[in-house]
mmCIF file of C-alpha atoms in Angstrom:
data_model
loop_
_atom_site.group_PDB
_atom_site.id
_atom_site.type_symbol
_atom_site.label_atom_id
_atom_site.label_comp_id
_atom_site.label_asym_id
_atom_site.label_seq_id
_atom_site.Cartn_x
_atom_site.Cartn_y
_atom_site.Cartn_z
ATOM 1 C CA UNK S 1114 -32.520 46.599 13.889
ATOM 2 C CA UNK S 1115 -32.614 44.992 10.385
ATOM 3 C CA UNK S 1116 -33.391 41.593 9.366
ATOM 4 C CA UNK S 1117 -30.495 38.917 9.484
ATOM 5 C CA UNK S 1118 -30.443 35.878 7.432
ATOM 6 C CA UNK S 1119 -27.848 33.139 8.368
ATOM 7 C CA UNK S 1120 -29.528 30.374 5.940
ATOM 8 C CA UNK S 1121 -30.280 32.267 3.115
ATOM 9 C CA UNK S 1122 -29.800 28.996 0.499
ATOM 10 C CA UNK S 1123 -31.208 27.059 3.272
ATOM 11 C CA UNK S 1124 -28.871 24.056 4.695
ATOM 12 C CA UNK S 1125 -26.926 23.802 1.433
ATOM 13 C CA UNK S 1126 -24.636 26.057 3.339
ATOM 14 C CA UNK S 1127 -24.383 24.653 7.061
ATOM 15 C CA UNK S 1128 -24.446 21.224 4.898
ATOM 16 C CA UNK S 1129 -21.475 22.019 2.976
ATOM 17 C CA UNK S 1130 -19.598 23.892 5.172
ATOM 18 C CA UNK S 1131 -19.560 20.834 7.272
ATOM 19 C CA UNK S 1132 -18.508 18.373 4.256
ATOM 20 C CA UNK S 1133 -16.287 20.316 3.910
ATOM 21 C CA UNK S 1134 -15.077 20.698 7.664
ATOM 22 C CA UNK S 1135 -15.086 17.104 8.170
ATOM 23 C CA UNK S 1136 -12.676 16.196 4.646
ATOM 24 C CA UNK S 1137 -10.105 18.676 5.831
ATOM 25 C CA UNK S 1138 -10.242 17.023 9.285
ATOM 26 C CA UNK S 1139 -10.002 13.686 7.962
ATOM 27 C CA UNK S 1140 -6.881 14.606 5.939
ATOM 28 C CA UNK S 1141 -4.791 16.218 8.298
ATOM 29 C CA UNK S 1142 -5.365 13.976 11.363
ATOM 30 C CA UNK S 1143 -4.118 11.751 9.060
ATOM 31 C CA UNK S 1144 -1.392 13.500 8.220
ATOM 32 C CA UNK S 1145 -0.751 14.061 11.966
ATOM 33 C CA UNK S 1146 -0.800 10.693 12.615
ATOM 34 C CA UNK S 1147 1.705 10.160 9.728
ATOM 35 C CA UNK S 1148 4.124 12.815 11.554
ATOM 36 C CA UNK S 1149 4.059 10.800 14.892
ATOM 37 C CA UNK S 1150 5.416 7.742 13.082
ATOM 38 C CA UNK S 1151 8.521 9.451 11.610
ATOM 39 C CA UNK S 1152 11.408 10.467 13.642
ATOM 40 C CA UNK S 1153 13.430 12.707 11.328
ATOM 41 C CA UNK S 1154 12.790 16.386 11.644
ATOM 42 C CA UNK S 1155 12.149 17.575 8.354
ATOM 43 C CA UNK S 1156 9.680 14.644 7.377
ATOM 44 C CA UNK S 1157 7.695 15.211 10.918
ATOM 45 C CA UNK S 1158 7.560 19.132 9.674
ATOM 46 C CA UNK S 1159 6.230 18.319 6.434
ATOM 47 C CA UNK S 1160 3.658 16.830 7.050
ATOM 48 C CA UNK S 1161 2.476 18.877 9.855
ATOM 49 C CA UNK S 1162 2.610 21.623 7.308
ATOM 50 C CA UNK S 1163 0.599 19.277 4.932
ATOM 51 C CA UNK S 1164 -1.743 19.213 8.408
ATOM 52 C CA UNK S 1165 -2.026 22.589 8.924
ATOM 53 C CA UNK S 1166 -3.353 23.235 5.526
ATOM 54 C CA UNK S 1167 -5.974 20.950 5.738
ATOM 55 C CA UNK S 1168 -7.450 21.543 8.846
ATOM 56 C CA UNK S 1169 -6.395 25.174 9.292
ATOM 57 C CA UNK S 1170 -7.377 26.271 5.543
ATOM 58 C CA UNK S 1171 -9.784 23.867 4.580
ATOM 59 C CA UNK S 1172 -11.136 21.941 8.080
ATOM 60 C CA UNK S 1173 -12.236 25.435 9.432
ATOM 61 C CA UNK S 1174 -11.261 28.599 6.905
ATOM 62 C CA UNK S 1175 -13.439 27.215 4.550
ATOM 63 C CA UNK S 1176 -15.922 25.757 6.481
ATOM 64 C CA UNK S 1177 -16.200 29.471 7.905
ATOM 65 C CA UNK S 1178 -16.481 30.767 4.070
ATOM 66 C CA UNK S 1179 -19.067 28.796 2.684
ATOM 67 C CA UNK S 1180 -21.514 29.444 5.827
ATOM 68 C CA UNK S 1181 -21.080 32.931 5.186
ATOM 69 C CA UNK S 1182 -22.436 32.332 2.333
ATOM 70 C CA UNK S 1183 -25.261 32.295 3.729
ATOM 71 C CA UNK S 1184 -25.431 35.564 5.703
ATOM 72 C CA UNK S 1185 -27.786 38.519 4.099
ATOM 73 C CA UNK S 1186 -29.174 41.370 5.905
ATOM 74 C CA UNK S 1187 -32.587 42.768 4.196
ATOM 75 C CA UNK S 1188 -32.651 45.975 2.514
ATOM 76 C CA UNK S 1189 -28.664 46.127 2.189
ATOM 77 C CA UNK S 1190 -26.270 44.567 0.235
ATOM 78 C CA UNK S 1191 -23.119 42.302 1.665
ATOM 79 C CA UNK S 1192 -19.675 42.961 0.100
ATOM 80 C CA UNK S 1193 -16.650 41.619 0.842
ATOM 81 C CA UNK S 1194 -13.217 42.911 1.135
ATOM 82 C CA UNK S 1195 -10.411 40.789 -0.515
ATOM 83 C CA UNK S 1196 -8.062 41.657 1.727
ATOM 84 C CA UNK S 1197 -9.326 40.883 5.136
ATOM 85 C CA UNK S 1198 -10.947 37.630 3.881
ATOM 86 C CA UNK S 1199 -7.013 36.824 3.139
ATOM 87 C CA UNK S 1200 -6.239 38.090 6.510
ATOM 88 C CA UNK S 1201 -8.606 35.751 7.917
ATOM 89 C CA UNK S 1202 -7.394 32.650 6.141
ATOM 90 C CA UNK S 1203 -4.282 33.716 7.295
ATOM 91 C CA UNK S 1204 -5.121 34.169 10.439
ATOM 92 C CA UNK S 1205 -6.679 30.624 10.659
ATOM 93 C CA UNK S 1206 -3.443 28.989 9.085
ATOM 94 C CA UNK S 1207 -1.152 30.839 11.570
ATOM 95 C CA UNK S 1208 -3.489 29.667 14.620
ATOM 96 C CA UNK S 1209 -3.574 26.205 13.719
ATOM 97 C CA UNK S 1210 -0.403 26.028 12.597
ATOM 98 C CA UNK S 1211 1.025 27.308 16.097
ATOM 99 C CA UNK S 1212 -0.917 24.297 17.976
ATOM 100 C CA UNK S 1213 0.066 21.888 15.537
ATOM 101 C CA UNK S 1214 3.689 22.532 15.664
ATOM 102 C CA UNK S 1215 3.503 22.837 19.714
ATOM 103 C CA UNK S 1216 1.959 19.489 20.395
ATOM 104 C CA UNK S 1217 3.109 17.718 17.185
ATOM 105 C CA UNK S 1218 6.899 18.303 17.049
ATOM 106 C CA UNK S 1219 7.446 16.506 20.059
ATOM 107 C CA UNK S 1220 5.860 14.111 22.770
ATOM 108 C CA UNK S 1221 3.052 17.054 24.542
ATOM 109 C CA UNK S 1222 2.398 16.823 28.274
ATOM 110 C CA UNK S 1223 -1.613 17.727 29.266
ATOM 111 C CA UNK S 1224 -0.214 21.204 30.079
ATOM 112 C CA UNK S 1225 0.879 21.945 26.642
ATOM 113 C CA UNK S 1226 -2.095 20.676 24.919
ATOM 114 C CA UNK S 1227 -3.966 22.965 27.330
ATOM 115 C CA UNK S 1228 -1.811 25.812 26.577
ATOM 116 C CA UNK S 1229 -1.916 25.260 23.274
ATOM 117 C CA UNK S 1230 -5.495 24.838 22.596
ATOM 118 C CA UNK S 1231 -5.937 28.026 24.227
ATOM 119 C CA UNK S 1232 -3.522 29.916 21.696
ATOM 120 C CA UNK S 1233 -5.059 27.955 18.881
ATOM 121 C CA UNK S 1234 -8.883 28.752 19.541
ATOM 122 C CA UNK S 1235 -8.106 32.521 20.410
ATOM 123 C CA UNK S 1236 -6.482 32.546 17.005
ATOM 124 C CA UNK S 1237 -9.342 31.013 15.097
ATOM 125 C CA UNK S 1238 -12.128 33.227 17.166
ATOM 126 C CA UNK S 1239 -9.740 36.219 15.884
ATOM 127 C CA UNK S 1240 -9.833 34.580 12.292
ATOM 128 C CA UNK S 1241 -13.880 34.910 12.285
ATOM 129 C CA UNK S 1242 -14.038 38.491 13.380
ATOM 130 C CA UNK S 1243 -11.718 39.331 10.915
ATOM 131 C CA UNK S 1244 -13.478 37.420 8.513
ATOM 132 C CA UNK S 1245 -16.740 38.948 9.770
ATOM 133 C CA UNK S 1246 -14.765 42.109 9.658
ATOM 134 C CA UNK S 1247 -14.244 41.815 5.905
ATOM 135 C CA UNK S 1248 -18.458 42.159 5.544
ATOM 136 C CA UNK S 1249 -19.830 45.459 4.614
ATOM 137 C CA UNK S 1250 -23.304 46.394 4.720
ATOM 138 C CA UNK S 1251 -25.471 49.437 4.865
ATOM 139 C CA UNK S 1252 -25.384 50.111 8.583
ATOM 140 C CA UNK S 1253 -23.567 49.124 11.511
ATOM 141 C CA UNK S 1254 -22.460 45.351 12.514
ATOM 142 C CA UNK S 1255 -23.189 44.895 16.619
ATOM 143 C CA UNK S 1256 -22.348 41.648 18.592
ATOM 144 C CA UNK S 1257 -24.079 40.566 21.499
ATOM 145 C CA UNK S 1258 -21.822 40.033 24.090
ATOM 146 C CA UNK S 1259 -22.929 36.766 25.796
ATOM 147 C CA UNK S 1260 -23.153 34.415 22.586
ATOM 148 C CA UNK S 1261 -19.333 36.137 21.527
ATOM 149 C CA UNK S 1262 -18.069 34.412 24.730
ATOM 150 C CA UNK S 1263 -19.837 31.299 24.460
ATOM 151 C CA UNK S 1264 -18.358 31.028 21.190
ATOM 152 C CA UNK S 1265 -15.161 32.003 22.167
ATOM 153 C CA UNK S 1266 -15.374 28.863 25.196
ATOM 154 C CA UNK S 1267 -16.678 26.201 21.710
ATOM 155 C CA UNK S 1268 -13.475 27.578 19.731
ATOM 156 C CA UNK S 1269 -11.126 26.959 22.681
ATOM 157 C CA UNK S 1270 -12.347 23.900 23.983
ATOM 158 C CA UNK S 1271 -12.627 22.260 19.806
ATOM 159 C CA UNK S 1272 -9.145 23.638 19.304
ATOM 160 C CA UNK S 1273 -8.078 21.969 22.682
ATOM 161 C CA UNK S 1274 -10.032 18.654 21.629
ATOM 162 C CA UNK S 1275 -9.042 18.623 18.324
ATOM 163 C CA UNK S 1276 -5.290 18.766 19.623
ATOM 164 C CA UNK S 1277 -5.619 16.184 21.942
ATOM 165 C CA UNK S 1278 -6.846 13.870 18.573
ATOM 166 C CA UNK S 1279 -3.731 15.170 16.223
ATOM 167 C CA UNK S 1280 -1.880 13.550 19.208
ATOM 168 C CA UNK S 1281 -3.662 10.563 19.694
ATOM 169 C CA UNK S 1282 -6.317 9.200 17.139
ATOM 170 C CA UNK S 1283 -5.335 6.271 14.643
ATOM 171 C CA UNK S 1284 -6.930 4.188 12.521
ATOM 172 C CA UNK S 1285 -9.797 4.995 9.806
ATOM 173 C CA UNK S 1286 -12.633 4.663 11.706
ATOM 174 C CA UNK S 1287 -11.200 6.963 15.041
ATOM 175 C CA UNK S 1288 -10.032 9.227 12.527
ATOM 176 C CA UNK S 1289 -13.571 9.422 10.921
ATOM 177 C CA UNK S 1290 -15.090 9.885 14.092
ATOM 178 C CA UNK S 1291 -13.011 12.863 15.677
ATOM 179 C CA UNK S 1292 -13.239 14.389 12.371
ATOM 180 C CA UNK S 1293 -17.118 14.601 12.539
ATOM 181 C CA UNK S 1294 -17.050 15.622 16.116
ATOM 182 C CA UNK S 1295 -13.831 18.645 15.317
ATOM 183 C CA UNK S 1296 -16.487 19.658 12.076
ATOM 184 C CA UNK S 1297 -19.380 20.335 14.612
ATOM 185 C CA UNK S 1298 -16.840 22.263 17.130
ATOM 186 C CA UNK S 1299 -15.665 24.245 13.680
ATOM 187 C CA UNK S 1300 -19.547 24.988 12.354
ATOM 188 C CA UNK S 1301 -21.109 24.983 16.351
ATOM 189 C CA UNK S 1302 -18.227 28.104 17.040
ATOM 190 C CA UNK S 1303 -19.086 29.744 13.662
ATOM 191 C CA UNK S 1304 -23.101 29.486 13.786
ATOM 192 C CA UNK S 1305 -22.784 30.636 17.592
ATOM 193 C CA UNK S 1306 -20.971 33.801 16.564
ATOM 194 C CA UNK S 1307 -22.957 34.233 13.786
ATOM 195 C CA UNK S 1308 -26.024 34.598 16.092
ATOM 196 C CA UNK S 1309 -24.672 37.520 18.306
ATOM 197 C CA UNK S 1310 -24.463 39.433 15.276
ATOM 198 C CA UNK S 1311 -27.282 42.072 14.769
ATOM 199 C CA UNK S 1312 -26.929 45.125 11.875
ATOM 200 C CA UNK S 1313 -28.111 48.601 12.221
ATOM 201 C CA UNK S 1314 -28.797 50.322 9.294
ATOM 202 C CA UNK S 1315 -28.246 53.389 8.249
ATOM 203 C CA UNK S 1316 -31.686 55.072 7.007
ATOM 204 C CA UNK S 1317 -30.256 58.287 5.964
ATOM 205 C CA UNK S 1318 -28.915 56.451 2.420
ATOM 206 C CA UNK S 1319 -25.463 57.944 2.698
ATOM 207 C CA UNK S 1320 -23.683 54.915 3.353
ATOM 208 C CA UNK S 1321 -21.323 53.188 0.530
ATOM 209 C CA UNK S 1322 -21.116 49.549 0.376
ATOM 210 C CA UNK S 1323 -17.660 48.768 -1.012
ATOM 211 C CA UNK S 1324 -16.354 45.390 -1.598
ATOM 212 C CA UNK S 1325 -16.650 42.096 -3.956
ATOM 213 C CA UNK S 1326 -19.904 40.791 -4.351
ATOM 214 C CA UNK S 1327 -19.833 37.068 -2.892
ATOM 215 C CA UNK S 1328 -19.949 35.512 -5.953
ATOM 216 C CA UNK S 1329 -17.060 36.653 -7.129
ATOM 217 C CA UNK S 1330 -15.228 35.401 -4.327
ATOM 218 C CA UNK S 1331 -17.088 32.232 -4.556
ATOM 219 C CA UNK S 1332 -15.115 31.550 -8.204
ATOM 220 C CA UNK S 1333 -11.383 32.407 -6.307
ATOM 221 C CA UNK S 1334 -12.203 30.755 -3.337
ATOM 222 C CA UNK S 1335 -13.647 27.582 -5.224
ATOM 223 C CA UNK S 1336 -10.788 27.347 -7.983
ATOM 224 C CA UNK S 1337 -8.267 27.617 -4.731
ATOM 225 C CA UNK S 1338 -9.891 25.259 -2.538
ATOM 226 C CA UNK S 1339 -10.077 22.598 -5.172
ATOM 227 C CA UNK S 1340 -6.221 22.628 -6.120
ATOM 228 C CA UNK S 1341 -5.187 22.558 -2.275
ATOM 229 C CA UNK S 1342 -7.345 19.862 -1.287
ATOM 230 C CA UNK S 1343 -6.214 17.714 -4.212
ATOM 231 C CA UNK S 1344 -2.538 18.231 -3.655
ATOM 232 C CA UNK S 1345 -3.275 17.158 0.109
ATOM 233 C CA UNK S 1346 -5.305 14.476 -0.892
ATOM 234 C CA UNK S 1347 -2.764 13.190 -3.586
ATOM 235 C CA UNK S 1348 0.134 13.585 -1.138
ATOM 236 C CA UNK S 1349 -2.259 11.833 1.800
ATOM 237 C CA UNK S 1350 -2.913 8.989 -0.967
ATOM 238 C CA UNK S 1351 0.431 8.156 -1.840
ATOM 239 C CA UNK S 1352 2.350 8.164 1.397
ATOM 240 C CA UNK S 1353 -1.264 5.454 2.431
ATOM 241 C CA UNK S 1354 0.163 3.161 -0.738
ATOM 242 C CA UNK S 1355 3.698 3.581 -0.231
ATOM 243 C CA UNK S 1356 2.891 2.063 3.717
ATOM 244 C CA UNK S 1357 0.708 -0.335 2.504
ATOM 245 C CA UNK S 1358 2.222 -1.367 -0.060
ATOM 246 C CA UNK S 1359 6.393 -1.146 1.683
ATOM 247 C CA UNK S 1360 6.909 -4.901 2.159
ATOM 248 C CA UNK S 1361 5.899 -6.252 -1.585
ATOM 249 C CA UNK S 1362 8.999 -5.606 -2.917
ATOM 250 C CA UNK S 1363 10.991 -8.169 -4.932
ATOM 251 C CA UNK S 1364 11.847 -11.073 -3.168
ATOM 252 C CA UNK S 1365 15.321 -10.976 -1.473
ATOM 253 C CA UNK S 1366 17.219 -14.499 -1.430
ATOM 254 C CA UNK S 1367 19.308 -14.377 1.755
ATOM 255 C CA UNK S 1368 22.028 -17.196 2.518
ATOM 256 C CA UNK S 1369 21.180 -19.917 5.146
ATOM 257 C CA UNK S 1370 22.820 -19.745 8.579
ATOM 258 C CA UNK S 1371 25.141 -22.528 8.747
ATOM 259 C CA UNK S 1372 24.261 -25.396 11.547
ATOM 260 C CA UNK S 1373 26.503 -28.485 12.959
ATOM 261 C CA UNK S 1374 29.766 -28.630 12.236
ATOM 262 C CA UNK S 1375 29.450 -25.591 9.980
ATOM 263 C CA UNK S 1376 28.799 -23.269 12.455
ATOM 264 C CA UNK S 1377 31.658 -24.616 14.223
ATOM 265 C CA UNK S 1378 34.193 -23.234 11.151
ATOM 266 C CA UNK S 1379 34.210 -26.866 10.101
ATOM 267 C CA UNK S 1380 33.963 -27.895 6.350
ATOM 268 C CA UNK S 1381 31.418 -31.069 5.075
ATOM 269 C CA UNK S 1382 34.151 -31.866 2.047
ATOM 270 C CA UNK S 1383 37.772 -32.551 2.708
ATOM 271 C CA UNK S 1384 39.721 -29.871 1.491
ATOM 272 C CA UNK S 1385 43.878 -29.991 0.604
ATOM 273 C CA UNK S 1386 43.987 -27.684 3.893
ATOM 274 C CA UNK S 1387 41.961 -29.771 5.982
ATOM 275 C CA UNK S 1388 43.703 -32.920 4.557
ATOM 276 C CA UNK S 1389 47.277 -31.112 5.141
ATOM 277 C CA UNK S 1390 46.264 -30.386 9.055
ATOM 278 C CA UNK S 1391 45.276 -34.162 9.331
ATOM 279 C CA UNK S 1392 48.778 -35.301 8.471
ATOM 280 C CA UNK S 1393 50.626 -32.790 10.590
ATOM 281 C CA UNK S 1394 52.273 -33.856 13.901
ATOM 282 C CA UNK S 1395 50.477 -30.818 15.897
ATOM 283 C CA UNK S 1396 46.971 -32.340 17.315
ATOM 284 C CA UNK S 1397 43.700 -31.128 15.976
ATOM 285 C CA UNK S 1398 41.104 -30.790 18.558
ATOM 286 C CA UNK S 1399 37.953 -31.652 17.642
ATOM 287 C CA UNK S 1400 34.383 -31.504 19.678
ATOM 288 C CA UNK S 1401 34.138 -35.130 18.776
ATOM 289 C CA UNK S 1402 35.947 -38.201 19.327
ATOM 290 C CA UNK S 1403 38.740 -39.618 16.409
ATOM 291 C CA UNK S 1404 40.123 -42.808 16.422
ATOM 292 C CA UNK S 1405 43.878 -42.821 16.616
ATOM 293 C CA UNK S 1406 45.481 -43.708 13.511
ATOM 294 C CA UNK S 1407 42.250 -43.037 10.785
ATOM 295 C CA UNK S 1408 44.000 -39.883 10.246
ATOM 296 C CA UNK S 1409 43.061 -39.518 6.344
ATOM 297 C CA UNK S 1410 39.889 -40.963 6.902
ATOM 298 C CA UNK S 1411 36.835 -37.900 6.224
ATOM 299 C CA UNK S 1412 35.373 -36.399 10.134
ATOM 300 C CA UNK S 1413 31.677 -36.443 9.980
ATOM 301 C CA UNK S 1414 29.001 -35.023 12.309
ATOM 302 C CA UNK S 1415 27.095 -37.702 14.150
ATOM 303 C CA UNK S 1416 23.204 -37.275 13.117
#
């Protein structure tokens, strides 16, 4: 059995994969939270897209790309292949996407949320074996069977809890909160998986590594990653100063309700109408009493 590395740069890669865990995370449970308050459909979809970016691509893809990063197996190299790391990302989007839209659309019982965290975190334990797939080496990749389903159990029950806070968590300092704890479900899941993994190699020298070196998915990845997040955190900004700032409008000068004899339908000033009806023979009826005779004189409101 060769030697495995997981922390080959030490923690700058647990340590960044969780940064960058937790700022996905923050931005789409806000995001969720901003597609609970609006009731039309296509507003309420957009930004549970804008959510499902965040936390699917950058909240746990990423998170799941930087620590493996870190992974080197002694006397072999590591190559990637482009096209199941996209696979995986995909794979990540679809499964969080799928939750998202379950218990996000419209008001979730406990069942669904159950349901749905269970679809979600088989989706994002698929996502790291495909990703995990994508690794070639010089030898065999084996799993040991009891830490795969313990961190199959973390990615089911972090999916299911960080459902339950898309639904429910509001305010900064909640949202700051579950986003730590849905980073340590996202890098406790990946580390866990990481540690059933044990590679045989293959002495005879025959094998062929093919693949991209890391680093030059590092410079893809990176450019990519830094474009998304600042659309999301652009759009995330300006929807936060457009609700903060809804009510400083210009001021609106409304007219005063009338009171008295004004509500009533009753004029203050004698008008040629009002004098006219005076000095007809029908009666006027009035909520006050007249004096017979004063018929030109002006009716005012007692005070």
């Amino acid at each position: 059995m060769a030697e495995v590395h997981h922390f080959t740069h030490g923690w700058l890669n647990p340590g960044f994969a969780y940064t960058v865990s937790v700022i996905g995370a923050l931005i789409g449970l806000y995001c969720t939270g901003r597609a609970r308050a609006v009731s039309e459909g296509a507003a309420r979809v957009k930004w549970l897209t804008i959510a499902t970016v965040a936390i699917g691509g950058a909240g746990v893809w990423l998170a799941h790309f930087t620590a493996m990063l870190g992974f080197d197996v002694v006397d072999s190299p590591v190559r990637y292949s482009p096209a199941l790391t996209a696979a995986s990302l995909a794979l990540s989007l679809g499964a969080v996407g799928v939750g998202l839209f379950l218990v996000g659309y419209r008001e979730p019982s406990t069942a669904q949320i159950l349901r749905a965290g269970g679809v979600t975190g088989a989706g994002l334990l698929g996502m790291h074996f495909t990703g995990m797939a994508a690794v070639d080496v010089a030898g065999e990749i084996t799993y040991g069977p009891k830490l795969v389903a313990l961190s199959a159990l973390i990615a089911v029950v972090a999916a299911t809890a960080a459902l339950w806070f898309s639904t429910t968590v509001d305010g900064r300092l909640p949202i700051a909160g579950a986003s730590a704890l849905m980073a340590a479900g996202v890098c406790g899941m990946h580390y866990t998986a990481m540690a059933a993994v044990g590679v045989e190699l293959d002495r005879t020298g025959l094998s062929v590594v093919e693949g991209v070196r890391p680093l030059g998915l590092i410079v893809a990845v990176a450019l990519v990653s830094a474009v998304t997040m600042t659309v999301m955190a652009t759009v995330a900004l300006q929807a936060m100063t457009t609700e903060e700032f809804a009510g400083d409008g210009p001021a609106t000068l409304t007219k005063p309700e009338p009171v008295g004899l004004a509500a009533a339908g009753f004029s203050a000033t004698p008008t040629a109408t009002a004098r006219a009806r005076a000095t007809a023979t029908e009666p006027i009826r009035l909520d006050m009493p007249i004096t017979p005779g004063l018929r030109h004189r002006e009716a005012r409101a007692p005070y």
